[in-house]
GROMACS .gro file of C-alpha atoms in nm:
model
  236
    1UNK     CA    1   3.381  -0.700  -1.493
    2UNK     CA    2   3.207  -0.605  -1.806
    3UNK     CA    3   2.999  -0.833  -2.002
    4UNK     CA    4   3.014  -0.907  -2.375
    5UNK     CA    5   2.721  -0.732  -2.533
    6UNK     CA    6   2.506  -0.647  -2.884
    7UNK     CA    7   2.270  -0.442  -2.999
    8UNK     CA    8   2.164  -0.483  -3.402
    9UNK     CA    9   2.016  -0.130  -3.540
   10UNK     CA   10   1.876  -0.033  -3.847
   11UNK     CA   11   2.008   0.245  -4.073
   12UNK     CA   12   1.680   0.436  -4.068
   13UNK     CA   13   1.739   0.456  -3.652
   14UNK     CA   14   2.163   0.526  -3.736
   15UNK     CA   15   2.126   0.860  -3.656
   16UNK     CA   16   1.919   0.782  -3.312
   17UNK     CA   17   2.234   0.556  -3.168
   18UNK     CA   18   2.508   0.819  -3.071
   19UNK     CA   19   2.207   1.049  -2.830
   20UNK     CA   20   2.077   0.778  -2.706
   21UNK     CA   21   2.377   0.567  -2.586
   22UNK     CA   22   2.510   0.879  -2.433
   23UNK     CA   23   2.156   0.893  -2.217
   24UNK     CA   24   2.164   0.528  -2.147
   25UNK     CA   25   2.534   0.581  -1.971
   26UNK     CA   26   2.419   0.890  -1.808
   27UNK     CA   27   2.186   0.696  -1.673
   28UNK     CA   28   2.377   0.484  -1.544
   29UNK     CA   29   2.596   0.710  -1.373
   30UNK     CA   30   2.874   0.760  -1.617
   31UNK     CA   31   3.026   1.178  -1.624
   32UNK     CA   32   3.031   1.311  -1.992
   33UNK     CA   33   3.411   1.283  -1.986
   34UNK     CA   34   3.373   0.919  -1.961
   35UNK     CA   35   3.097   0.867  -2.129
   36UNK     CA   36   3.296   1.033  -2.473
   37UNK     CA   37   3.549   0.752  -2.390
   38UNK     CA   38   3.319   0.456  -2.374
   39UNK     CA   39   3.159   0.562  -2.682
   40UNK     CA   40   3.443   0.649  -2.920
   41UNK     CA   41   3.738   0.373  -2.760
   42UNK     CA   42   3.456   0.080  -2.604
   43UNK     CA   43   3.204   0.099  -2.830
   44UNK     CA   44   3.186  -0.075  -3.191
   45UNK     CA   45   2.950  -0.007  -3.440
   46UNK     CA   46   2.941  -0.208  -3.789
   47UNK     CA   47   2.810  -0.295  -4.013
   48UNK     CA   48   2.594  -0.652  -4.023
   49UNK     CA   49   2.709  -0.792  -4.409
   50UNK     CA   50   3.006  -0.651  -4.496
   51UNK     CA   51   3.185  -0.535  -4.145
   52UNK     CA   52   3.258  -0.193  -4.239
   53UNK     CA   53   3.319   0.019  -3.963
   54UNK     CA   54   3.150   0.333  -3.851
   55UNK     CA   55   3.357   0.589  -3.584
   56UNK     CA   56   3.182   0.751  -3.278
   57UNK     CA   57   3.272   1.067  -3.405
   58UNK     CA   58   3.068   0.978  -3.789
   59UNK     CA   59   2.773   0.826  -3.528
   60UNK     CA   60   2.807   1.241  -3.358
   61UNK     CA   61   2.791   1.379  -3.668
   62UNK     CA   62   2.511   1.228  -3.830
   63UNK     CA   63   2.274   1.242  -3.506
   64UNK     CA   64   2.371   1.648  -3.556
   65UNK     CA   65   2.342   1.708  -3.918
   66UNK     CA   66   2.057   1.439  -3.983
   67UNK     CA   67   1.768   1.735  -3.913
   68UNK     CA   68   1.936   1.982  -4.139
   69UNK     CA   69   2.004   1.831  -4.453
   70UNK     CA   70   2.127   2.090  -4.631
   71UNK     CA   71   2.414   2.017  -4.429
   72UNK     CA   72   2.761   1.901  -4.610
   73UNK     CA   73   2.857   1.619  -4.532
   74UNK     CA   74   3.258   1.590  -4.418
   75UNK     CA   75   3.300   1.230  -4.589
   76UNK     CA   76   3.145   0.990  -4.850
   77UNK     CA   77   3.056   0.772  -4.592
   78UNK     CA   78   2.889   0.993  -4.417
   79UNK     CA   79   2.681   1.104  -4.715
   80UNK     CA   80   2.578   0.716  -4.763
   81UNK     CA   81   2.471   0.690  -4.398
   82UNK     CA   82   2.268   1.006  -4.398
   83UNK     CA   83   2.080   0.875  -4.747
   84UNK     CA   84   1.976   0.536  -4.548
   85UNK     CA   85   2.290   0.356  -4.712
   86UNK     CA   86   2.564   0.140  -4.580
   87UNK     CA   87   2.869   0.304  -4.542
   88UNK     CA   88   3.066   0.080  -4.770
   89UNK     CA   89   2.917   0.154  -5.164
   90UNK     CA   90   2.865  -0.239  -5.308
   91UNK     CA   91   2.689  -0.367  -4.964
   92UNK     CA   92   2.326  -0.381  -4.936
   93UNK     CA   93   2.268  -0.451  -4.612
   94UNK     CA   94   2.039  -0.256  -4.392
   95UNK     CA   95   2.113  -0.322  -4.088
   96UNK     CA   96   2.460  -0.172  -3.831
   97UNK     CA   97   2.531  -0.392  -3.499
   98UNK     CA   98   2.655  -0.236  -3.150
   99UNK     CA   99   2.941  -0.437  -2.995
  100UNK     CA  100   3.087  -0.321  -2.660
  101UNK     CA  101   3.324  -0.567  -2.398
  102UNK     CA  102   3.531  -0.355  -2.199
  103UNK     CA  103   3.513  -0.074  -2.018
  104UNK     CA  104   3.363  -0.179  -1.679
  105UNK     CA  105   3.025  -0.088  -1.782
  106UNK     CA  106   2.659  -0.289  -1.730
  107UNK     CA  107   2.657  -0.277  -2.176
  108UNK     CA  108   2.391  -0.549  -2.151
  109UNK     CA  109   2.177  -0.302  -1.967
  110UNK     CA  110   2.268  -0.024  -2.107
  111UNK     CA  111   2.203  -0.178  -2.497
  112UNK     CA  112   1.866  -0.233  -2.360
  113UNK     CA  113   1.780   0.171  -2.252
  114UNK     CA  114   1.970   0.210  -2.554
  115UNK     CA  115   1.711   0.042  -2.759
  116UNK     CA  116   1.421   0.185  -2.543
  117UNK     CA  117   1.549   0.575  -2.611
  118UNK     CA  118   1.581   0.441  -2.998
  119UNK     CA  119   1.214   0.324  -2.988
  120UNK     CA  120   1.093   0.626  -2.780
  121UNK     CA  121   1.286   0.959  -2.835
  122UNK     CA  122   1.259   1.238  -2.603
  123UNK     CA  123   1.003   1.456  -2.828
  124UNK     CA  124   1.136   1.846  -2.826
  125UNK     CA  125   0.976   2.118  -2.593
  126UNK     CA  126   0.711   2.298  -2.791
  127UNK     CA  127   0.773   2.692  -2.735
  128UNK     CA  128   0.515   2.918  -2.722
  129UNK     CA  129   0.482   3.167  -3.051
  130UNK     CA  130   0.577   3.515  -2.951
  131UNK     CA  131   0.344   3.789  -2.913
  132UNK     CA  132   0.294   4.043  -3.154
  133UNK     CA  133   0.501   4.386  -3.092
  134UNK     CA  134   0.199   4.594  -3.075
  135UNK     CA  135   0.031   4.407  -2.876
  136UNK     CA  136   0.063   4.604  -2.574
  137UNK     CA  137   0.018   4.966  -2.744
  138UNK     CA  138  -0.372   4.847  -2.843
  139UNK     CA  139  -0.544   4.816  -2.564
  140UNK     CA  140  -0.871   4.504  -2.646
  141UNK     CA  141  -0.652   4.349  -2.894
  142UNK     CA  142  -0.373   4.130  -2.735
  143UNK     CA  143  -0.415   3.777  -2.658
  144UNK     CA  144  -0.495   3.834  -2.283
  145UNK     CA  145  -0.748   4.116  -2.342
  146UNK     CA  146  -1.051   3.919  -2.442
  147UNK     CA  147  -0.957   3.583  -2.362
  148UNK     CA  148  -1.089   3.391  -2.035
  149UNK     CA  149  -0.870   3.322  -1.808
  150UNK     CA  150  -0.783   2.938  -1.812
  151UNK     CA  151  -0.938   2.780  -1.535
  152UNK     CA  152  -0.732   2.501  -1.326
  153UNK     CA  153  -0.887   2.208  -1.351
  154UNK     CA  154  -0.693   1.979  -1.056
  155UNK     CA  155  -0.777   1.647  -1.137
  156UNK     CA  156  -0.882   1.430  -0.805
  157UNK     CA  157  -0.570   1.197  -0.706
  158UNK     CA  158  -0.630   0.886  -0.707
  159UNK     CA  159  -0.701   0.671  -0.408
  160UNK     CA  160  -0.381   0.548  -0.216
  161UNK     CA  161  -0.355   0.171  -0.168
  162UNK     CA  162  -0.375   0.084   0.168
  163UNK     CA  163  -0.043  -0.106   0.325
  164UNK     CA  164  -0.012  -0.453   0.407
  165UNK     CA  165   0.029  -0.352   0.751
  166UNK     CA  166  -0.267  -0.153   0.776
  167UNK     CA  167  -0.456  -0.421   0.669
  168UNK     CA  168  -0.385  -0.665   0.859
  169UNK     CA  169  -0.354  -0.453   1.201
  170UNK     CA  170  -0.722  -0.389   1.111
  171UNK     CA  171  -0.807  -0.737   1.070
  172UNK     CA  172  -0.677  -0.796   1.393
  173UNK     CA  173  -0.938  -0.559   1.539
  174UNK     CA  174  -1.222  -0.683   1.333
  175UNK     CA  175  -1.156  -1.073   1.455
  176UNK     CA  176  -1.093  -0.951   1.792
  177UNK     CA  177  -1.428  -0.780   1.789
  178UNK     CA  178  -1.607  -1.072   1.669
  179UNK     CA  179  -1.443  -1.280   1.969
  180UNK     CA  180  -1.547  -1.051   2.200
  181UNK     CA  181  -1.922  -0.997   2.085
  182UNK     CA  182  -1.939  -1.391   2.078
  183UNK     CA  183  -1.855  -1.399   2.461
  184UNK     CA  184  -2.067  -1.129   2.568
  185UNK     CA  185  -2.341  -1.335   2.401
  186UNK     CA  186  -2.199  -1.626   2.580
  187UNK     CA  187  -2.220  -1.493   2.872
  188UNK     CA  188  -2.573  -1.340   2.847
  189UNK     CA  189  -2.712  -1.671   2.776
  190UNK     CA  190  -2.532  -1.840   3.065
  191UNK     CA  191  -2.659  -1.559   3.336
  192UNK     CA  192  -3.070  -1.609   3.284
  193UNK     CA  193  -3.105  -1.301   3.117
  194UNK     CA  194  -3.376  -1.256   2.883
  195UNK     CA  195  -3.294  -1.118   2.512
  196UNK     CA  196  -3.624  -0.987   2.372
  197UNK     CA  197  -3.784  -1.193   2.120
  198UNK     CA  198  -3.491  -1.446   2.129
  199UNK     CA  199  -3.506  -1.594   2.472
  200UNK     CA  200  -3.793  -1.794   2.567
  201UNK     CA  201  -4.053  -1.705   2.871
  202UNK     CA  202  -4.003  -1.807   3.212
  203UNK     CA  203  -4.209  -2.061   3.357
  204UNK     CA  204  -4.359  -2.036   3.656
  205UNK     CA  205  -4.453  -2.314   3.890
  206UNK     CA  206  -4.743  -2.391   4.156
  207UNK     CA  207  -4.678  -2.630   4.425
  208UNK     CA  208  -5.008  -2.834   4.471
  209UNK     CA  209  -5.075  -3.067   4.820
  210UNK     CA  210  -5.129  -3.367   4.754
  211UNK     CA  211  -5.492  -3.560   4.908
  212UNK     CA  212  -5.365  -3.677   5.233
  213UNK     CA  213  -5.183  -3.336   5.312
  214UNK     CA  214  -5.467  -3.265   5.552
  215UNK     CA  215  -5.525  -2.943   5.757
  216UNK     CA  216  -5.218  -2.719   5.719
  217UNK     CA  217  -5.057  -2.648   5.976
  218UNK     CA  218  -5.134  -2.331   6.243
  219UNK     CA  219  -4.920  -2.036   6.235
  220UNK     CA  220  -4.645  -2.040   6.464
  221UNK     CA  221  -4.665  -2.424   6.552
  222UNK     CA  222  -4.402  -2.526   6.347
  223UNK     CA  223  -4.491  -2.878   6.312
  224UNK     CA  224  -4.645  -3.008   5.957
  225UNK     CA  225  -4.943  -3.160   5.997
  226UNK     CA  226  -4.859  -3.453   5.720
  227UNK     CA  227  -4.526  -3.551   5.577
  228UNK     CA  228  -4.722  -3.639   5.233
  229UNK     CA  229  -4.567  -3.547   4.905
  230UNK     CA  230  -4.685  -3.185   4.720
  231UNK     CA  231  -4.707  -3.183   4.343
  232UNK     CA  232  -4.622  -2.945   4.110
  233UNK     CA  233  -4.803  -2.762   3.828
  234UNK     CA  234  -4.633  -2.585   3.592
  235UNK     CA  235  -4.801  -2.229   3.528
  236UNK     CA  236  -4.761  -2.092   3.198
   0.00000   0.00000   0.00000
């Protein structure tokens, strides 16, 4: 269902309107059959003060004749509209209003690339001046024969941003990494091993008899010769 919409326009940008409704609906996938039907039986353009009308086939006209002025206009009222005028002679007002309701189109959307292609036309495809005719006949003198060659300068593309999957799939690996450093360091500590300049030394310890230890004991007897207690010293 198509949705009641307006667009207000100035009479300086009149002759903008009829191009660039026709790209807004070929934008939106209208065919140029229907797209000349929307604009001259679904589209309304008048004028803001006084109401007067203006026909999609004036709105053609003046977007063809505006660059060639010298141009005869086919009606007073297109005359008017081309000087910047309202179409009817004793209104003032200076601004036209686009109203469209029917025709099972998106108008509020297309009004708004409407007024986008108003604001920024397409600007025209500058051609390149031709080349004089005796240019090829003398030899040194045509615009390639001195001239450098252009050189193509490619500039660098920019970096790509890296997805939010990538990202986090390698932030997976980093924190999986740091759990698995942590228990190999876990581990070292738990197994006696010495880390250079982290762990501390080793002690070593001296087992000193005590005074009523006695004689020890011969080889191959067996037998202690005291049951007293043995101290210990601790050697650095």
């Amino acid at each position: 269902m198509s949705r009641t919409a307006e667009l207000q326009l100035s009479l300086d940008d009149l002759h903008k309107v009829y191009p660039a409704l026709a790209r807004a609906l070929a934008e939106a996938g209208e065919p140029n059959p229907r797209i000349a039907e929307l604009l001259s039986q679904h589209v309304r353009i008048q004028c803001v003060g006084c109401r007067q009308p203006v026909t999609g086939d004036e709105l053609a006209e003046l977007a063809l004749t505006h660059d060639h002025p010298d141009t005869p206009a086919t009606s007073p009222t297109l005359q008017r509209l081309r000087l910047g005028y309202c179409a009817r002679p004793d209104c003032n007002s200076r601004f036209y209003q686009a109203i469209a309701t029917s025709g099972m189109v998106a108008w509020p959307t297309v009004f708004e690339r409407t007024r986008h292609f108003i604001q920024h036309p397409p600007s025209p495809v500058a051609e390149p001046p031709p080349a004089p005719p005796d240019a090829k006949s003398q030899p040194g003198q045509g615009p390639a024969a001195g001239a450098a060659k252009p050189t193509d300068t490619e500039e660098p593309e920019p970096p790509k941003a890296i997805p939010f999957r990538e990202q986090w799939r390698r932030l997976k690996f980093a924190a999986l990494g740091v759990v698995a450093l942590l228990g190999l360091l876990f581990w070292w500590f738990n197994s006696g091993a010495r880390i250079p300049g982290l762990s501390p030394k080793p002690r070593q310890f001296e087992v000193i008899a005590g005074p009523e230890a006695g004689a020890p004991t011969a080889i191959g007897t067996g037998k202690p010769t005291t049951n007293a207690p043995r101290s210990f010293r601790v050697v650095q």
